[in-house]
Coordinates of N, CA and C in Angstrom, one line a residue:
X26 N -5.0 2.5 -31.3 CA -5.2 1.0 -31.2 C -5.8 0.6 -29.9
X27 N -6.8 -0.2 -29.9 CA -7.3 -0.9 -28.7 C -6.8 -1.9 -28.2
X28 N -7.0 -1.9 -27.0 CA -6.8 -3.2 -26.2 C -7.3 -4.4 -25.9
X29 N -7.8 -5.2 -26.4 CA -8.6 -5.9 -25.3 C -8.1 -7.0 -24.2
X30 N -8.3 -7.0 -23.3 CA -8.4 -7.0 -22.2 C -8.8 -8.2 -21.9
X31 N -8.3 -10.0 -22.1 CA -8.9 -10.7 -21.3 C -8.6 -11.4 -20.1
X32 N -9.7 -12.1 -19.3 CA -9.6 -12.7 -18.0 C -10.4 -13.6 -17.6
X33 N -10.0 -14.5 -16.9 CA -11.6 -15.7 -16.5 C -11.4 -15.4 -15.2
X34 N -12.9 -15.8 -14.8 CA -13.4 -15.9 -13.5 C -13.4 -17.0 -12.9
X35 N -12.9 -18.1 -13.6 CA -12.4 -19.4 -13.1 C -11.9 -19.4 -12.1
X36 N -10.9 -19.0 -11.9 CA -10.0 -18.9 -10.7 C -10.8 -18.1 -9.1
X37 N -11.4 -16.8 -9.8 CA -12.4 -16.5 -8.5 C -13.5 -16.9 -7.9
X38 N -14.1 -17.6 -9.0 CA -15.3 -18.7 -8.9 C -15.0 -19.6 -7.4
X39 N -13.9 -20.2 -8.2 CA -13.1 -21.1 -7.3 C -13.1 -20.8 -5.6
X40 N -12.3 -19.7 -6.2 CA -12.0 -19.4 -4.9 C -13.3 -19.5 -4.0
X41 N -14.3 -18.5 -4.2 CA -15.3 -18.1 -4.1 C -16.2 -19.5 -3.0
X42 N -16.4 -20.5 -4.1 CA -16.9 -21.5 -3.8 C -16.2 -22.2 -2.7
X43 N -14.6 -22.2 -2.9 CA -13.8 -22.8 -1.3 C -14.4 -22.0 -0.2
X44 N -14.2 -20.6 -0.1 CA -14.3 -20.0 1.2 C -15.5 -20.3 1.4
X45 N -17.0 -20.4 1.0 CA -18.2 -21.0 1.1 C -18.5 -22.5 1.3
X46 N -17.8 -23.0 1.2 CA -17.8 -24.2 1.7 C -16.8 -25.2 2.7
X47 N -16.3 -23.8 3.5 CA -15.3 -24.3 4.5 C -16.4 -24.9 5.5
X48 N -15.6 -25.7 6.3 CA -17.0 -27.1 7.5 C -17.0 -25.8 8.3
X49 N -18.6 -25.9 8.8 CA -18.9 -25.4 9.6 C -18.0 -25.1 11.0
X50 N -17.7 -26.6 11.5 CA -16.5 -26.5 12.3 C -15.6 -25.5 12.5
X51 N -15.2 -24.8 11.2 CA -14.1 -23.6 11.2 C -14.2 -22.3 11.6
X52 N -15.9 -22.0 11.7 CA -15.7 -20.6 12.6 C -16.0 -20.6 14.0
X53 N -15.5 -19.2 14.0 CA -15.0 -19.0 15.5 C -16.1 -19.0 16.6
X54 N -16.1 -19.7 17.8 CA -16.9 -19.2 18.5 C -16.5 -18.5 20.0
X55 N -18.1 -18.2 20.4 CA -17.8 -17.0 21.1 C -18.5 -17.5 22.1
X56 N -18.2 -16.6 23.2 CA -18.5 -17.1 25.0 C -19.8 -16.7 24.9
X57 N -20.9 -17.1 25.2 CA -22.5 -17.2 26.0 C -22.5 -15.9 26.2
X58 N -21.9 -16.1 28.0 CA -22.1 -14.5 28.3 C -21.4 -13.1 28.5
X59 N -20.0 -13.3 26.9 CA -19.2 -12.0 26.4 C -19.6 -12.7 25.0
X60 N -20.7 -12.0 24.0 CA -20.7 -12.6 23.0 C -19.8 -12.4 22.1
X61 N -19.2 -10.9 22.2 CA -18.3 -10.5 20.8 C -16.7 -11.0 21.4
X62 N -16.3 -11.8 22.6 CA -15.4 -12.2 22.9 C -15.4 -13.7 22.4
X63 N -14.0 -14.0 21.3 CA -14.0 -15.6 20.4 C -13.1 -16.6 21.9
X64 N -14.0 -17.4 22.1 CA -12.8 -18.8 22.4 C -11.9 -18.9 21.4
X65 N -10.6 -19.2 22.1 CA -9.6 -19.6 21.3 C -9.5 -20.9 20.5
X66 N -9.1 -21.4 20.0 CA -8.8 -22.7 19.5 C -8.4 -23.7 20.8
X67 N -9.1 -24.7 20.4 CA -9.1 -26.0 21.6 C -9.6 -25.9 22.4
X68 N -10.6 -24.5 23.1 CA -11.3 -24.2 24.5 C -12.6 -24.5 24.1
X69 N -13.4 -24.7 25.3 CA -14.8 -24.9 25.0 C -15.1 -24.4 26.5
X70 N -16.3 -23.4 26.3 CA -16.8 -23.0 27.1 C -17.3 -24.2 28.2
X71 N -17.3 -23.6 29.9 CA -17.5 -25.1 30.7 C -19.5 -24.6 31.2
X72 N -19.8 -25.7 31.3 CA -21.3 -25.5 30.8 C -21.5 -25.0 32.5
X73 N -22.4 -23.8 32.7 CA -23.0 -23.6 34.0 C -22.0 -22.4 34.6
X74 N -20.8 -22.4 33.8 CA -19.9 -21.7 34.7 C -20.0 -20.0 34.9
X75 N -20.5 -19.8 34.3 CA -21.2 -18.0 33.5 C -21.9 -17.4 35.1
X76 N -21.1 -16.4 35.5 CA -21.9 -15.6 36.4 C -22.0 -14.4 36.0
X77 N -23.0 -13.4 35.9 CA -23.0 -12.5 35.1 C -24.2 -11.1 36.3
X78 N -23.6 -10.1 36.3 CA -24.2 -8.7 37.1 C -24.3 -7.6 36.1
X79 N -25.3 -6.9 36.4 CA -25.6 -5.4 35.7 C -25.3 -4.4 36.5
X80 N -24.6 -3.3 37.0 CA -24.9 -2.3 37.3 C -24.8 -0.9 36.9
X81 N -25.1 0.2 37.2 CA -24.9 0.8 36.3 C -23.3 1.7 35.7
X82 N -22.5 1.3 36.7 CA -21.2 1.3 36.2 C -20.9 0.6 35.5
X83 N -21.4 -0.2 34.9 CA -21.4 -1.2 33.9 C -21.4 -3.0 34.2
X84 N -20.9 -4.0 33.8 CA -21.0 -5.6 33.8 C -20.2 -5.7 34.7
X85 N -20.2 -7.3 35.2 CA -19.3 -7.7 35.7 C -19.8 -9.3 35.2
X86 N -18.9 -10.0 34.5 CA -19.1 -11.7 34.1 C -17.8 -12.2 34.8
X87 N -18.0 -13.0 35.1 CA -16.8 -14.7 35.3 C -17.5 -15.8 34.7
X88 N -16.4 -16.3 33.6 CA -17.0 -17.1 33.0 C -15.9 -18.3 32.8
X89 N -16.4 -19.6 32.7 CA -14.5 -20.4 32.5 C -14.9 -21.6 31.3
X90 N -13.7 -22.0 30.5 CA -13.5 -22.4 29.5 C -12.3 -23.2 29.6
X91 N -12.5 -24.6 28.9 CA -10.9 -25.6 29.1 C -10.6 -26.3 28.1
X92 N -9.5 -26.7 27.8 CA -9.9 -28.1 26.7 C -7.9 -28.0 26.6
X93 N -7.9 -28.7 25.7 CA -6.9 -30.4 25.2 C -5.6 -28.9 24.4
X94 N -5.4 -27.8 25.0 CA -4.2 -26.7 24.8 C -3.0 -26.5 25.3
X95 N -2.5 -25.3 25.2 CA -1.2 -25.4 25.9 C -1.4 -23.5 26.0
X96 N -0.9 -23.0 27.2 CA -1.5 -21.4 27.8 C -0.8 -20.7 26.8
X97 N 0.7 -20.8 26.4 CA 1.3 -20.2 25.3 C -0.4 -20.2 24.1
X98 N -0.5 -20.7 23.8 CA -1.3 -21.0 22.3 C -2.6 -19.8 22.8
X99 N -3.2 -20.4 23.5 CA -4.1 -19.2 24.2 C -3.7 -17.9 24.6
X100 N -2.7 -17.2 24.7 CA -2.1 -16.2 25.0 C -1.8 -15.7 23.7
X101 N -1.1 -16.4 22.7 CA -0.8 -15.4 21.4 C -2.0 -15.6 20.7
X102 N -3.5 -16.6 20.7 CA -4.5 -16.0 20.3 C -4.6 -14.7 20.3
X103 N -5.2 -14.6 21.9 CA -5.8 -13.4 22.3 C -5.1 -12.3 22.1
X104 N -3.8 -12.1 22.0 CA -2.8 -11.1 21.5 C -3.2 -10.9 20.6
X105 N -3.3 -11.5 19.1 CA -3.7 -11.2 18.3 C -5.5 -11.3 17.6
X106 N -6.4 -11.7 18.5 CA -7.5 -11.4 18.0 C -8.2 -10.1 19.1
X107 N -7.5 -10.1 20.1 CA -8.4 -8.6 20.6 C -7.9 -7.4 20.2
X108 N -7.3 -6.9 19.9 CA -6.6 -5.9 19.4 C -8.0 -5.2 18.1
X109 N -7.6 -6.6 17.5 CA -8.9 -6.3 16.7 C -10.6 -6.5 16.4
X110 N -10.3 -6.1 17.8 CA -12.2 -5.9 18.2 C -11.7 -4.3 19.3
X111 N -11.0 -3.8 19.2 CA -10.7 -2.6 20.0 C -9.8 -3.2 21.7
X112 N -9.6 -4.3 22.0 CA -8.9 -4.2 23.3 C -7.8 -3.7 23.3
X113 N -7.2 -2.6 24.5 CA -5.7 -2.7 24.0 C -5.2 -3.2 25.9
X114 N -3.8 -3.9 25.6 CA -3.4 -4.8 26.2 C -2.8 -3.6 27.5
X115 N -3.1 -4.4 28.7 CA -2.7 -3.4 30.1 C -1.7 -4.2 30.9
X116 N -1.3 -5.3 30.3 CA -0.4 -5.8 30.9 C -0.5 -7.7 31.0
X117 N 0.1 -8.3 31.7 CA 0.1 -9.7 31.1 C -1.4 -10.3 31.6
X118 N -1.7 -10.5 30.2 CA -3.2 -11.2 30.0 C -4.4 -10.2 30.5
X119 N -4.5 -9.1 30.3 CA -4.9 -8.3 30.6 C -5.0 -6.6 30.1
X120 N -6.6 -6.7 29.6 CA -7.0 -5.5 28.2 C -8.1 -5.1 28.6
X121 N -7.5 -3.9 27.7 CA -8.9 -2.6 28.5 C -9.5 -2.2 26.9
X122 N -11.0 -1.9 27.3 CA -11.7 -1.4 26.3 C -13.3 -0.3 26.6
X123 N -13.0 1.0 26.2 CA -15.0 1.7 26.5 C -15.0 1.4 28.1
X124 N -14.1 1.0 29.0 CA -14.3 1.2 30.3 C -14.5 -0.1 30.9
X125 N -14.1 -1.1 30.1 CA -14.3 -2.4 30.7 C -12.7 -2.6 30.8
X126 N -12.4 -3.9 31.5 CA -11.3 -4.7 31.8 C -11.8 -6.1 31.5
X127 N -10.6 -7.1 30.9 CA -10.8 -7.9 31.0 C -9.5 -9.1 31.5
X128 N -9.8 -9.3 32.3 CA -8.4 -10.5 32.7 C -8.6 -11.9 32.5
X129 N -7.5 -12.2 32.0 CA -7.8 -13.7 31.7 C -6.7 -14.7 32.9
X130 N -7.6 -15.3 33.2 CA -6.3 -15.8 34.3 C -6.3 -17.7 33.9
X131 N -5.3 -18.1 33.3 CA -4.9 -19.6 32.5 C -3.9 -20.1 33.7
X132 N -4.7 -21.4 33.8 CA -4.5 -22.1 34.8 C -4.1 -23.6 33.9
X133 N -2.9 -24.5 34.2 CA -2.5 -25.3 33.6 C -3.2 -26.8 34.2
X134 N -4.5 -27.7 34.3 CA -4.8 -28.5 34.3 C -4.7 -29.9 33.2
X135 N -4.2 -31.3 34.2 CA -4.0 -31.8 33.2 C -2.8 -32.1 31.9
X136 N -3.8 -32.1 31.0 CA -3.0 -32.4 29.8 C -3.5 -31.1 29.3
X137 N -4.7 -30.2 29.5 CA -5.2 -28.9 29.2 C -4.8 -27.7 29.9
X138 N -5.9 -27.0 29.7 CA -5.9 -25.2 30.1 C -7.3 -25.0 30.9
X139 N -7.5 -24.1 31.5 CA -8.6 -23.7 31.9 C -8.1 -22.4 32.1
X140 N -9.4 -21.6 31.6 CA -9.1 -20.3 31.5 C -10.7 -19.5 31.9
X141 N -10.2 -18.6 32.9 CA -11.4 -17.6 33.8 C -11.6 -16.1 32.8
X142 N -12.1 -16.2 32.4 CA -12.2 -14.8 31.9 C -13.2 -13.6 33.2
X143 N -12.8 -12.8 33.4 CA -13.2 -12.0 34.3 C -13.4 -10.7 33.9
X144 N -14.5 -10.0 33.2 CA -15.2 -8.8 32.3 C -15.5 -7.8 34.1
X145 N -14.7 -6.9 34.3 CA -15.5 -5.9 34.8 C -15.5 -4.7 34.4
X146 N -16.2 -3.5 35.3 CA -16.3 -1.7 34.9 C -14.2 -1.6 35.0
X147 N -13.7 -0.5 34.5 CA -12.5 -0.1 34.3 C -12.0 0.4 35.7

């Protein structure tokens, strides 16, 4: 005896069609001069602030970003999105990856955050 087997695609369609039409707004963005590093929610990179060296030990950037947060919120970001781009954590606010470091040092301005990100050799 056979089976048959039905199902609609209604529901994946659906789906399909939400995740493609989430507002642009919704993804993540990323710092100028660390591209594969995301701003967290509520930061916006600060225009001009990007200093950036080549040597052959590798980079060195300082770069700063602020906006309308609270450092908690910015802290369990990054706990949870660097991990999975390869950083692993070396201590508070502060991850190593391929020989880079990265320290974030969150400064409480305001009703906001301001946050230094600091990329150098390991």
């Amino acid at each position: 005896m056979q089976r048959k087997i039905k199902f609609s695609l209604t529901p994946l369609c659906i789906a399909l069609w939400l995740a493609a039409s989430a507002p642009a707004g919704a993804a993540e963005k990323f710092l100028s001069s660390i591209d594969d590093l995301p701003l967290a929610p509520g930061l916006a990179e600060v225009a001009g602030s990007a200093v950036t060296f080549s040597k052959p030990e590798g980079r060195i950037v300082e770069v700063l970003a602020s906006g309308k947060t609270e450092t908690a919120r910015v802290l369990v970001f990054y706990a949870k999105a660097l991990p999975q781009l390869g950083w692993k954590n070396d201590g508070a606010a502060v991850w190593i990856r391929e020989g880079e470091r990265l320290a974030l040092d969150i400064r409480t301005s305001g009703d906001g955050v301001t946050v230094r990100y600091s990329l150098t050799p390991q």
